[in-house]
Amino acid sequence: MGNRPIRILLIDAHAADVNKVKTALRQDGNYRITVVNQRAALSAYLATGEFDLVLMDVCLEDWKGVNILEAVRKRWPDIPVVVLTDQSQTNIALDIMSRGADMFVYKSTANIQQLPTIFAIILERKRCRNQRKNVEIELRHKNAELELLHDLNQAVNRGETLEQILTRLSVDYRRRFNCFGVTVYLLSDDRQQLIMQFPGMSSEQIELVERIIRRPIPKVRIPKRPHSWYWKVLESGQPAMTSDPEVIEAIMAELTENSTLKKLIPQIARALHITSVISAPLIVQGESVGLIDTSRQTPFGQDDLQRVERLAGEVSLLIKRQMTESQLKRRAAQQQTLNRIITAATRETDLQKLLETALGQVLQSFDLDTGAIWMNTWRAYRNLPPEFPAQITKAARDMALSISSPIAIADWENVQEQYTELAPLMRKFNIRASLTSSIVAGEEHIGGLSIAAATPRSWDQSEIDLAEAIGYQLGAVARRLQLLKEVTATRDYYKHILDALHDEILIIDHQYRIVDANEPFLRRMGYRLEEVVGKYCYQVSHQISVPCWQQSDSNHICPVLNVWKTGEAARSIHLHYDVKGQPIWLDLAASALQDSDGCSRWVIEAAREVTAEINLRTRLDAIYQLGQSLTLLRDESVIIKKVLATAIDLLDISMAACGLVDEQANELDYRYIAGMTAEQLRLPLDGGRGIGVAVARTGKTIYLPDTSTDSRYVGVGNWHAASAICVPMKVGERVIGVLDGEAEKVAAFSPQDQQLLQALADQAAMAVENARLYQQVQRQLDDLRALFQMSATLRDAVSAEEMYPIIVSQGAQALNMDGGVLLQWDDRASVFKAVAASGLLAHLKSVTIPGEGSISGYVRRTRRIYTFSDPDSADHIPADLRTMVEDVTSGVWAPIMTEGWFWGTLVLGSAQPQRFTAQDKHLLTSIATMAATAIQRSSLFESLQQSHQALTRAYDTTLEGWARALELRDQETEGHSRRVTEMTLIVAREMGIRGEQLLHIRRGALLHDIGKMGIPDNILLKPGKLNDAEWKVMRLHPVYARQFLQNIEYLRPALNIPYCHHERWDGSGYPRGLAGEAIPLEARIFSVVDVWDALTSPRPYRDAWPQERAKAYIQDQAGKMFDPQVVKVFLRLLDKGAFSSLANDDTSPGGAQQANDNAH
């Protein structure tokens, strides 16, 4: 209740008790108390008062408590009632509770003090009860609404009419929602009136209203006017609700235009007890089409407004569906009417019969029985009285002729002032409504159509459009019949002209049916005129049953279709078939034929046969496509075979051949023949027979129409052609071959065939030349790759002996030979000796061939390459050829030499006949030159290597002498330098050091104490301990070693051991205090070995340590003095006995040389 005081009606005659109640309530809450202690006062409040709670005693002085309770309950059935009495009997309490009291409270001070709490409980119960009641009501309304919508949808699905559905809606809504029902209004066609479709009242209510107005309820039409409740709802598109009695009476007054009825509106409103009205618009596709309203005797709430709005939406959908279905049915029926009239018009040639048929169809479509059609002197009437005066016909005809659009009269009673002459006549013949339209032919009005009804009738736009369409269709028929005579009269004239034309002519109508054809067309296609007229053009021309433009060939262009689509002339070339199914290519030109009104009525199609031209174009396209494909080919045989296959296909001949000029052999090589099986044919260009040889020599085409009469023709095997042609294949002015075509019939080649064959020859010549150039480039690339590979392989070879087999094998591979032999010239013995052989000539690897009487000797004298292809044809067989002749069919000899120096010959052989080209010889010359250079380089390298090794041995011997001299000066144990050197090399190899670095380690180990040469003898040879100053000098010997060796390029790489072998792993060494891996690895290895040898070797001042003691010391110094990894490797090698051969005594002088060899 918010902040509003709780309104309490206190019924009690005891003033003291009343005061107690007031005091208790005043202390605890916001209450407004009305006290009643007499019956009269209570009766007044029962009539007009409104309270939230009643607190009462069971009796007043003049009214018993039970009666008071019943009166209160009757007046306020929903508010709480608490009985406060001083009677505590149980039976009284039960009786009071059964009569409607919500609580029984015994009068006591304590209970009165608890009244605020009791009231709070009672009022909360009431609130919960009301809330539950409202929810229940809302659920009932929702269910009722859903049931109503379900029933409406079921009615729609059953196919009920709109009137049946609206009746069901009104009845069901009245039953479910306790109101007068639903009234539906729809807008008229002109949207100027709202027409009631069904009154939303029960039969009792209708009877009541009709008693008041003393007549049946008239049909309600609400005209459009300002300030109208209904039109405001329509125009706003929003629902509206009112409970204002004056507004309700104004709404009811809108339902009639009769002044008498308007005066009765207040009486009707009182009789019906209408206290609230809701109206909601019906909207279809965004446009208001009507509205619904409902009313009842109790006020509507917001929920009711929303429910009616939702209902309006559902009704709008129903109306839309019904309107759409009705409209579709009506339009379908109208279209059927129009189609039947059009069908009759296209078939009927009798105008009078056509008018009778059309009138019957129109009246049937409009569900009428009165009408007339007139056109010039022809007339058709239906159900007009005999006395129908001539003036009404004339007036109607004049009216139709004077208008540009149909006239629709819904009620002649309403247009009497507008049609002063016609209206009385219409009334006389009982015509209340009529629809009149003109019959138009072109731009001329030639008649009229009029249909009539005896009652008022509105005409919708579709009916008006139908009447107008029928008028135009009848006008077209009249014009057609008029023109038919004209066409018939001139037909023979035009037919004569068409038959006289050279081109083939077809006349085709809108339906693609043939109307006429001239004699040239019938002659070429093999038909009679009656066999084609009336048939579809594509049935005759293409022999198919569906339109040609619907075929799968998307490239098809129909000129007739294009003319009908665009109205412009069209042209195309495509394939037709004659009556025998033979294909014919036609050049078609089509244009529209217009009638006298300028309308396109037919298409005239002129055709000219272009089969020969199309075939030529097809052949040229094939040649072009061949040229495109040939540009991608690099294989001569594939090119020629494609060209020959194309020649046979395009020229329809039996045999085609290609001869290529072999310039080296001066022959015409017919290696490619198509259409027959024949062996390769080679003809000499000088003195050879046949037209191919003549064409190859002259470069001019030769055509023999009849080979039997021309001696120049030479057949191949058993084949003998009836006619033959040969064309040159030229690149520029150079003839590279010929292309032959031969046929089994005389004079088989037309001039066009000759041109096509020459085009093929040109394509073939260009493709072959390109393929040869490509192969030549590829050959050059292959030669370069072979030379590069051979050069790389020879470069990796160390000695000449390694080079010899490389030269033979890769030389044979480069020239595609089966084997080879390399012969070295022995100048002292004057013979050639084989140093390598492979493949087919492997058996010659030890042969010796004399210098005289051999091909190799000839090559040595002439310094030129020698080749042979057939040893059996030689008059004499040289010595080196004699050894090869059994297996070799072709071979080549190449001199291996440089300027002023001849080394020998490279001989390559093959088991197959092979012709050696200039490119082969050039490649072989390059191989021989490369071989000579490599062999010469190898000889020079071996000489230099021998000199270098001798010098290295001299250096190493000198170093060993220096090491021995240092041992003697420093009084070292004999062999110390040798031992530490060998042990250092063993450990270095184990740790992965290889190659030349081992040689530098050896030299560094031998010279590890070379720096002591700079230490004075009094310090170096001092028998006792050195003092600090002396030690400082002694520790300079690594620095002196660096100074001695760094300027000797030969020994600079060996400097790490002499300079760094006294550095320690922990950085405590000298001369630089290096630590860890900053110390060179070879110095770290040597420091371990040097200490080991020093510990295990005897000295003048001490004995040698035992190995176990020395090992323990070495292990202990790992990570301090020594590299732990080096110590680990050293001790592992020591345990394996790797140093066992190195005793502490001197060995043979050869030990130094052996160490040198191992270093390498």
Short mmCIF file of C-alpha atoms in Angstrom, two decimals, residues 620-1002:
data_model
loop_
_atom_site.label_atom_id
_atom_site.label_comp_id
_atom_site.label_asym_id
_atom_site.label_seq_id
_atom_site.Cartn_x
_atom_site.Cartn_y
_atom_site.Cartn_z
CA LEU A 620 42.52 -23.70 -90.80
CA ASP A 621 41.60 -23.81 -87.14
CA ALA A 622 42.98 -27.34 -86.96
CA ILE A 623 46.23 -26.14 -88.56
CA TYR A 624 46.39 -23.25 -86.10
CA GLN A 625 45.81 -25.59 -83.16
CA LEU A 626 48.46 -27.91 -84.56
CA GLY A 627 50.90 -24.99 -84.76
CA GLN A 628 50.15 -24.09 -81.15
CA SER A 629 50.81 -27.64 -80.01
CA LEU A 630 53.95 -28.01 -82.11
CA THR A 631 55.58 -25.01 -80.43
CA LEU A 632 55.68 -27.04 -77.20
CA LEU A 633 57.27 -30.14 -78.75
CA ARG A 634 61.00 -30.82 -78.84
CA ASP A 635 60.99 -34.35 -80.30
CA GLU A 636 61.36 -34.38 -84.10
CA SER A 637 59.60 -37.73 -84.49
CA VAL A 638 56.58 -36.63 -82.45
CA ILE A 639 56.32 -33.42 -84.49
CA ILE A 640 56.38 -35.18 -87.86
CA LYS A 641 53.95 -37.88 -86.78
CA LYS A 642 51.45 -35.23 -85.58
CA VAL A 643 51.76 -33.35 -88.87
CA LEU A 644 51.25 -36.50 -90.96
CA ALA A 645 48.20 -37.57 -88.92
CA THR A 646 46.69 -34.09 -89.35
CA ALA A 647 47.36 -34.16 -93.11
CA ILE A 648 45.58 -37.50 -93.53
CA ASP A 649 42.62 -36.28 -91.45
CA LEU A 650 42.17 -32.84 -93.07
CA LEU A 651 42.80 -33.88 -96.67
CA ASP A 652 41.00 -37.25 -96.36
CA ILE A 653 43.87 -39.07 -98.07
CA SER A 654 45.34 -42.53 -97.73
CA MET A 655 49.03 -41.88 -97.18
CA ALA A 656 51.33 -39.05 -96.10
CA ALA A 657 55.09 -39.04 -95.74
CA CYS A 658 57.89 -36.70 -94.69
CA GLY A 659 61.42 -36.72 -96.06
CA LEU A 660 64.13 -34.75 -94.22
CA VAL A 661 67.30 -33.51 -95.93
CA ASP A 662 70.50 -35.04 -94.50
CA GLU A 663 73.08 -32.45 -95.55
CA GLN A 664 76.04 -34.47 -94.31
CA ALA A 665 75.02 -37.53 -96.35
CA ASN A 666 73.44 -35.42 -99.14
CA GLU A 667 70.33 -37.61 -98.97
CA LEU A 668 66.57 -37.27 -98.53
CA ASP A 669 65.66 -39.44 -95.56
CA TYR A 670 62.04 -40.74 -95.66
CA ARG A 671 61.98 -42.06 -92.14
CA TYR A 672 58.37 -40.99 -91.39
CA ILE A 673 55.46 -42.55 -93.35
CA ALA A 674 51.82 -42.59 -92.19
CA GLY A 675 48.93 -44.58 -93.60
CA MET A 676 50.99 -47.62 -94.58
CA THR A 677 53.82 -49.82 -93.32
CA ALA A 678 57.14 -49.25 -95.06
CA GLU A 679 60.83 -49.36 -94.28
CA GLN A 680 62.90 -46.21 -94.01
CA LEU A 681 63.79 -44.92 -97.46
CA ARG A 682 66.91 -42.81 -98.17
CA LEU A 683 67.19 -41.23 -101.62
CA PRO A 684 70.33 -39.46 -102.91
CA LEU A 685 69.73 -35.82 -103.68
CA ASP A 686 72.05 -36.00 -106.65
CA GLY A 687 70.55 -38.25 -109.32
CA GLY A 688 67.79 -39.66 -107.14
CA ARG A 689 64.29 -40.32 -108.54
CA GLY A 690 60.89 -39.28 -107.26
CA ILE A 691 59.02 -36.00 -106.86
CA GLY A 692 60.32 -35.65 -103.29
CA VAL A 693 63.94 -35.38 -104.47
CA ALA A 694 62.95 -32.85 -107.13
CA VAL A 695 61.06 -30.71 -104.59
CA ALA A 696 63.98 -30.90 -102.16
CA ARG A 697 66.38 -29.67 -104.85
CA THR A 698 64.19 -26.92 -106.32
CA GLY A 699 62.06 -25.87 -103.34
CA LYS A 700 58.91 -25.86 -105.56
CA THR A 701 55.65 -27.82 -105.18
CA ILE A 702 54.91 -30.70 -107.58
CA TYR A 703 51.34 -31.97 -108.08
CA LEU A 704 50.57 -35.10 -110.09
CA PRO A 705 46.78 -35.35 -110.71
CA ASP A 706 47.30 -38.74 -112.39
CA THR A 707 50.44 -40.65 -111.41
CA SER A 708 49.89 -43.24 -114.11
CA THR A 709 50.74 -40.67 -116.77
CA ASP A 710 53.80 -39.13 -115.06
CA SER A 711 57.14 -40.95 -114.83
CA ARG A 712 58.35 -38.75 -111.97
CA TYR A 713 56.21 -40.69 -109.51
CA VAL A 714 57.93 -43.53 -107.65
CA GLY A 715 55.77 -45.79 -105.47
CA VAL A 716 56.81 -47.23 -102.13
CA GLY A 717 56.82 -51.03 -102.07
CA ASN A 718 53.50 -52.36 -103.36
CA TRP A 719 51.77 -49.01 -102.85
CA HIS A 720 50.87 -46.99 -105.92
CA ALA A 721 48.77 -43.85 -105.57
CA ALA A 722 46.37 -42.48 -108.17
CA SER A 723 47.35 -38.86 -107.45
CA ALA A 724 50.17 -37.32 -105.42
CA ILE A 725 51.40 -33.97 -104.24
CA CYS A 726 54.71 -32.92 -102.63
CA VAL A 727 55.44 -29.54 -101.02
CA PRO A 728 58.74 -28.21 -99.64
CA MET A 729 59.49 -27.68 -95.97
CA LYS A 730 61.48 -24.45 -95.81
CA VAL A 731 63.24 -22.43 -93.16
CA GLY A 732 63.81 -19.13 -94.87
CA GLU A 733 65.13 -20.11 -98.32
CA ARG A 734 66.69 -23.34 -97.06
CA VAL A 735 64.80 -26.59 -97.81
CA ILE A 736 65.03 -28.92 -94.81
CA GLY A 737 62.60 -31.53 -96.09
CA VAL A 738 59.44 -32.33 -98.07
CA LEU A 739 55.85 -33.29 -97.21
CA ASP A 740 54.06 -35.82 -99.47
CA GLY A 741 50.35 -36.56 -99.76
CA GLU A 742 48.98 -39.46 -101.82
CA ALA A 743 45.40 -40.49 -102.60
CA GLU A 744 43.71 -43.48 -104.21
CA LYS A 745 41.63 -41.41 -106.61
CA VAL A 746 42.69 -39.27 -109.56
CA ALA A 747 42.79 -35.48 -109.13
CA ALA A 748 42.12 -35.81 -105.43
CA PHE A 749 43.79 -32.52 -104.45
CA SER A 750 42.10 -29.16 -105.00
CA PRO A 751 43.99 -25.85 -104.95
CA GLN A 752 42.67 -25.41 -101.43
CA ASP A 753 44.14 -28.81 -100.48
CA GLN A 754 47.50 -27.70 -101.86
CA GLN A 755 47.41 -24.55 -99.77
CA LEU A 756 46.52 -26.54 -96.65
CA LEU A 757 49.34 -29.03 -97.22
CA GLN A 758 51.80 -26.19 -97.73
CA ALA A 759 50.58 -24.60 -94.48
CA LEU A 760 51.19 -27.92 -92.72
CA ALA A 761 54.65 -28.11 -94.26
CA ASP A 762 55.48 -24.60 -93.06
CA GLN A 763 54.30 -25.48 -89.55
CA ALA A 764 56.33 -28.70 -89.61
CA ALA A 765 59.48 -26.96 -90.90
CA MET A 766 59.38 -24.33 -88.21
CA ALA A 767 58.70 -26.90 -85.45
CA VAL A 768 61.48 -29.25 -86.67
CA GLU A 769 63.96 -26.37 -86.89
CA ASN A 770 63.02 -25.23 -83.39
CA ALA A 771 63.37 -28.78 -82.08
CA ARG A 772 66.80 -29.09 -83.70
CA LEU A 773 67.94 -25.76 -82.28
CA TYR A 774 66.65 -26.80 -78.89
CA GLN A 775 68.42 -30.16 -79.13
CA GLN A 776 71.57 -28.39 -80.24
CA VAL A 777 71.44 -26.11 -77.20
CA GLN A 778 70.66 -29.08 -74.98
CA ARG A 779 73.60 -30.95 -76.50
CA GLN A 780 75.87 -28.00 -75.79
CA LEU A 781 74.60 -27.90 -72.21
CA ASP A 782 75.14 -31.66 -71.88
CA ASP A 783 78.66 -31.27 -73.27
CA LEU A 784 79.40 -28.49 -70.82
CA ARG A 785 78.04 -30.59 -67.96
CA ALA A 786 80.16 -33.56 -69.08
CA LEU A 787 83.28 -31.37 -69.32
CA PHE A 788 82.54 -29.78 -65.93
CA GLN A 789 82.04 -33.19 -64.31
CA MET A 790 85.21 -34.55 -65.87
CA SER A 791 87.15 -31.46 -64.83
CA ALA A 792 85.91 -31.75 -61.24
CA THR A 793 86.74 -35.45 -61.10
CA LEU A 794 90.22 -34.95 -62.55
CA ARG A 795 90.82 -32.09 -60.14
CA ASP A 796 90.16 -34.42 -57.20
CA ALA A 797 92.54 -37.06 -58.55
CA VAL A 798 96.03 -36.90 -57.01
CA SER A 799 98.07 -39.00 -59.40
CA ALA A 800 98.07 -39.63 -63.11
CA GLU A 801 97.20 -43.28 -62.45
CA GLU A 802 93.95 -42.10 -60.84
CA MET A 803 93.23 -39.86 -63.84
CA TYR A 804 93.64 -42.46 -66.60
CA PRO A 805 90.41 -44.50 -65.96
CA ILE A 806 88.48 -41.26 -65.40
CA ILE A 807 89.52 -39.98 -68.82
CA VAL A 808 88.48 -43.23 -70.51
CA SER A 809 85.14 -43.83 -68.74
CA GLN A 810 83.86 -40.26 -68.73
CA GLY A 811 85.07 -39.64 -72.29
CA ALA A 812 83.11 -42.71 -73.49
CA GLN A 813 80.06 -41.62 -71.50
CA ALA A 814 80.15 -38.06 -72.87
CA LEU A 815 80.15 -39.28 -76.51
CA ASN A 816 77.70 -42.14 -75.81
CA MET A 817 80.29 -44.79 -76.75
CA ASP A 818 80.44 -48.34 -75.43
CA GLY A 819 84.07 -48.28 -74.25
CA GLY A 820 87.52 -46.79 -74.65
CA VAL A 821 91.27 -47.19 -74.21
CA LEU A 822 93.93 -44.62 -73.28
CA LEU A 823 97.29 -45.11 -75.15
CA GLN A 824 100.49 -43.42 -73.88
CA TRP A 825 103.29 -42.76 -76.35
CA ASP A 826 106.65 -44.27 -75.42
CA ASP A 827 109.14 -42.17 -77.34
CA ARG A 828 112.10 -44.46 -76.63
CA ALA A 829 110.29 -47.63 -77.81
CA SER A 830 108.22 -45.81 -80.49
CA VAL A 831 105.09 -47.63 -79.37
CA PHE A 832 101.77 -46.81 -77.73
CA LYS A 833 101.05 -48.52 -74.41
CA ALA A 834 97.59 -48.84 -72.90
CA VAL A 835 97.34 -47.31 -69.44
CA ALA A 836 93.55 -47.67 -68.95
CA ALA A 837 90.60 -49.32 -70.73
CA SER A 838 86.87 -49.75 -70.09
CA GLY A 839 83.62 -51.21 -71.42
CA LEU A 840 83.73 -52.71 -74.87
CA LEU A 841 87.53 -52.14 -75.08
CA ALA A 842 88.38 -53.35 -71.58
CA HIS A 843 90.35 -56.23 -73.08
CA LEU A 844 92.90 -53.73 -74.45
CA LYS A 845 94.08 -52.56 -71.01
CA SER A 846 97.55 -54.11 -71.58
CA VAL A 847 97.88 -53.76 -75.36
CA THR A 848 100.95 -52.29 -77.04
CA ILE A 849 100.52 -50.77 -80.51
CA PRO A 850 103.35 -49.80 -82.84
CA GLY A 851 103.77 -46.19 -83.79
CA GLU A 852 104.01 -47.03 -87.50
CA GLY A 853 101.10 -48.51 -89.43
CA SER A 854 98.51 -47.66 -86.80
CA ILE A 855 95.75 -45.09 -86.61
CA SER A 856 97.26 -43.82 -83.34
CA GLY A 857 100.50 -43.22 -85.23
CA TYR A 858 98.57 -41.37 -87.90
CA VAL A 859 96.93 -39.21 -85.24
CA ARG A 860 100.38 -38.52 -83.68
CA ARG A 861 101.75 -37.33 -87.00
CA THR A 862 98.73 -35.26 -88.08
CA ARG A 863 97.59 -34.09 -84.63
CA ARG A 864 93.98 -34.54 -85.94
CA ILE A 865 90.95 -36.59 -84.85
CA TYR A 866 90.30 -39.75 -86.85
CA THR A 867 86.86 -41.49 -87.11
CA PHE A 868 85.55 -44.62 -88.81
CA SER A 869 82.10 -46.17 -89.18
CA ASP A 870 82.59 -49.47 -91.02
CA PRO A 871 85.91 -51.28 -90.53
CA ASP A 872 84.91 -54.05 -92.96
CA SER A 873 84.92 -51.62 -95.86
CA ALA A 874 88.54 -50.51 -95.29
CA ASP A 875 91.13 -51.72 -97.80
CA HIS A 876 93.59 -52.39 -95.03
CA ILE A 877 93.17 -52.68 -91.30
CA PRO A 878 95.73 -50.81 -89.16
CA ALA A 879 97.28 -52.51 -86.16
CA ASP A 880 95.23 -50.80 -83.46
CA LEU A 881 92.02 -51.21 -85.48
CA ARG A 882 92.73 -54.91 -85.92
CA THR A 883 92.47 -55.42 -82.15
CA MET A 884 89.04 -53.77 -82.05
CA VAL A 885 87.33 -54.91 -85.24
CA GLU A 886 85.52 -57.92 -83.76
CA ASP A 887 83.43 -55.87 -81.37
CA VAL A 888 83.57 -52.29 -82.60
CA THR A 889 81.49 -50.96 -85.50
CA SER A 890 82.44 -47.31 -85.18
CA GLY A 891 85.25 -45.54 -83.37
CA VAL A 892 87.18 -42.30 -82.90
CA TRP A 893 90.85 -41.46 -82.10
CA ALA A 894 91.80 -38.15 -80.48
CA PRO A 895 95.35 -36.82 -79.80
CA ILE A 896 96.14 -35.96 -76.17
CA MET A 897 98.61 -33.09 -76.37
CA THR A 898 99.43 -29.58 -75.40
CA GLU A 899 101.56 -27.04 -77.23
CA GLY A 900 104.76 -28.78 -78.17
CA TRP A 901 103.99 -31.88 -76.12
CA PHE A 902 102.29 -35.09 -77.33
CA TRP A 903 101.33 -37.58 -74.65
CA GLY A 904 99.20 -40.20 -76.48
CA THR A 905 95.73 -40.95 -77.89
CA LEU A 906 92.24 -41.52 -76.52
CA VAL A 907 90.40 -44.25 -78.47
CA LEU A 908 86.60 -44.65 -78.07
CA GLY A 909 84.50 -47.37 -79.70
CA SER A 910 80.85 -48.32 -80.16
CA ALA A 911 79.10 -51.55 -81.13
CA GLN A 912 76.53 -49.57 -83.15
CA PRO A 913 77.12 -47.58 -86.33
CA GLN A 914 77.57 -43.94 -85.43
CA ARG A 915 78.17 -40.85 -87.44
CA PHE A 916 80.38 -38.32 -85.75
CA THR A 917 79.23 -34.76 -86.13
CA ALA A 918 81.30 -31.63 -85.91
CA GLN A 919 79.86 -31.12 -82.43
CA ASP A 920 81.03 -34.64 -81.44
CA LYS A 921 84.53 -33.83 -82.64
CA HIS A 922 84.54 -30.49 -80.87
CA LEU A 923 83.52 -32.19 -77.59
CA LEU A 924 86.18 -34.87 -78.06
CA THR A 925 88.82 -32.20 -78.69
CA SER A 926 87.85 -30.47 -75.46
CA ILE A 927 88.02 -33.79 -73.56
CA ALA A 928 91.45 -34.60 -75.01
CA THR A 929 92.78 -31.12 -74.20
CA MET A 930 91.43 -31.35 -70.65
CA ALA A 931 93.00 -34.82 -70.26
CA ALA A 932 96.36 -33.57 -71.54
CA THR A 933 96.31 -30.59 -69.18
CA ALA A 934 95.38 -32.80 -66.20
CA ILE A 935 98.08 -35.35 -66.99
CA GLN A 936 100.69 -32.64 -67.44
CA ARG A 937 99.56 -30.99 -64.21
CA SER A 938 99.78 -34.34 -62.42
CA SER A 939 103.34 -34.86 -63.63
CA LEU A 940 104.41 -31.43 -62.45
CA PHE A 941 102.66 -31.97 -59.11
CA GLU A 942 104.41 -35.29 -58.52
CA SER A 943 107.80 -33.67 -59.21
CA LEU A 944 107.05 -30.82 -56.85
CA GLN A 945 105.74 -33.21 -54.19
CA GLN A 946 108.94 -35.32 -54.33
CA SER A 947 111.05 -32.16 -53.93
CA HIS A 948 108.90 -31.01 -51.03
CA GLN A 949 109.12 -34.33 -49.22
CA ALA A 950 112.91 -34.35 -49.55
CA LEU A 951 113.13 -30.82 -48.13
CA THR A 952 110.73 -31.73 -45.29
CA ARG A 953 112.88 -34.73 -44.35
CA ALA A 954 115.94 -32.49 -44.26
CA TYR A 955 114.15 -30.00 -42.00
CA ASP A 956 112.89 -32.70 -39.64
CA THR A 957 116.38 -34.26 -39.41
CA THR A 958 117.75 -30.84 -38.48
CA LEU A 959 115.06 -30.43 -35.78
CA GLU A 960 115.92 -33.81 -34.32
CA GLY A 961 119.56 -32.76 -34.21
CA TRP A 962 118.58 -29.57 -32.38
CA ALA A 963 116.53 -31.57 -29.87
CA ARG A 964 119.46 -33.93 -29.20
CA ALA A 965 121.82 -30.98 -28.75
CA LEU A 966 119.42 -29.48 -26.19
CA GLU A 967 119.32 -32.77 -24.29
CA LEU A 968 123.11 -32.83 -24.12
CA ARG A 969 123.34 -29.19 -22.96
CA ASP A 970 120.55 -29.56 -20.39
CA GLN A 971 121.83 -32.97 -19.28
CA GLU A 972 118.42 -34.50 -20.03
CA THR A 973 117.99 -38.24 -20.13
CA GLU A 974 118.81 -39.52 -23.55
CA GLY A 975 115.68 -40.04 -25.70
CA HIS A 976 113.52 -37.69 -23.63
CA SER A 977 112.57 -35.54 -26.66
CA ARG A 978 111.74 -38.58 -28.77
CA ARG A 979 109.59 -40.14 -26.04
CA VAL A 980 107.58 -37.05 -25.19
CA THR A 981 107.11 -36.36 -28.91
CA GLU A 982 105.72 -39.84 -29.64
CA MET A 983 103.55 -39.88 -26.50
CA THR A 984 102.15 -36.42 -27.35
CA LEU A 985 101.25 -37.59 -30.88
CA ILE A 986 99.48 -40.69 -29.50
CA VAL A 987 97.36 -38.65 -27.09
CA ALA A 988 96.64 -36.02 -29.79
CA ARG A 989 95.34 -38.66 -32.20
CA GLU A 990 93.15 -40.14 -29.46
CA MET A 991 91.66 -36.69 -28.89
CA GLY A 992 90.73 -36.28 -32.57
CA ILE A 993 93.62 -34.26 -33.99
CA ARG A 994 94.41 -35.26 -37.58
CA GLY A 995 96.40 -34.33 -40.67
CA GLU A 996 98.93 -31.60 -40.93
CA GLN A 997 98.33 -30.42 -37.34
CA LEU A 998 100.01 -33.61 -36.06
CA LEU A 999 103.14 -32.66 -38.02
CA HIS A 1000 103.23 -29.26 -36.30
CA ILE A 1001 102.71 -30.94 -32.90
CA ARG A 1002 105.66 -33.23 -33.57
#
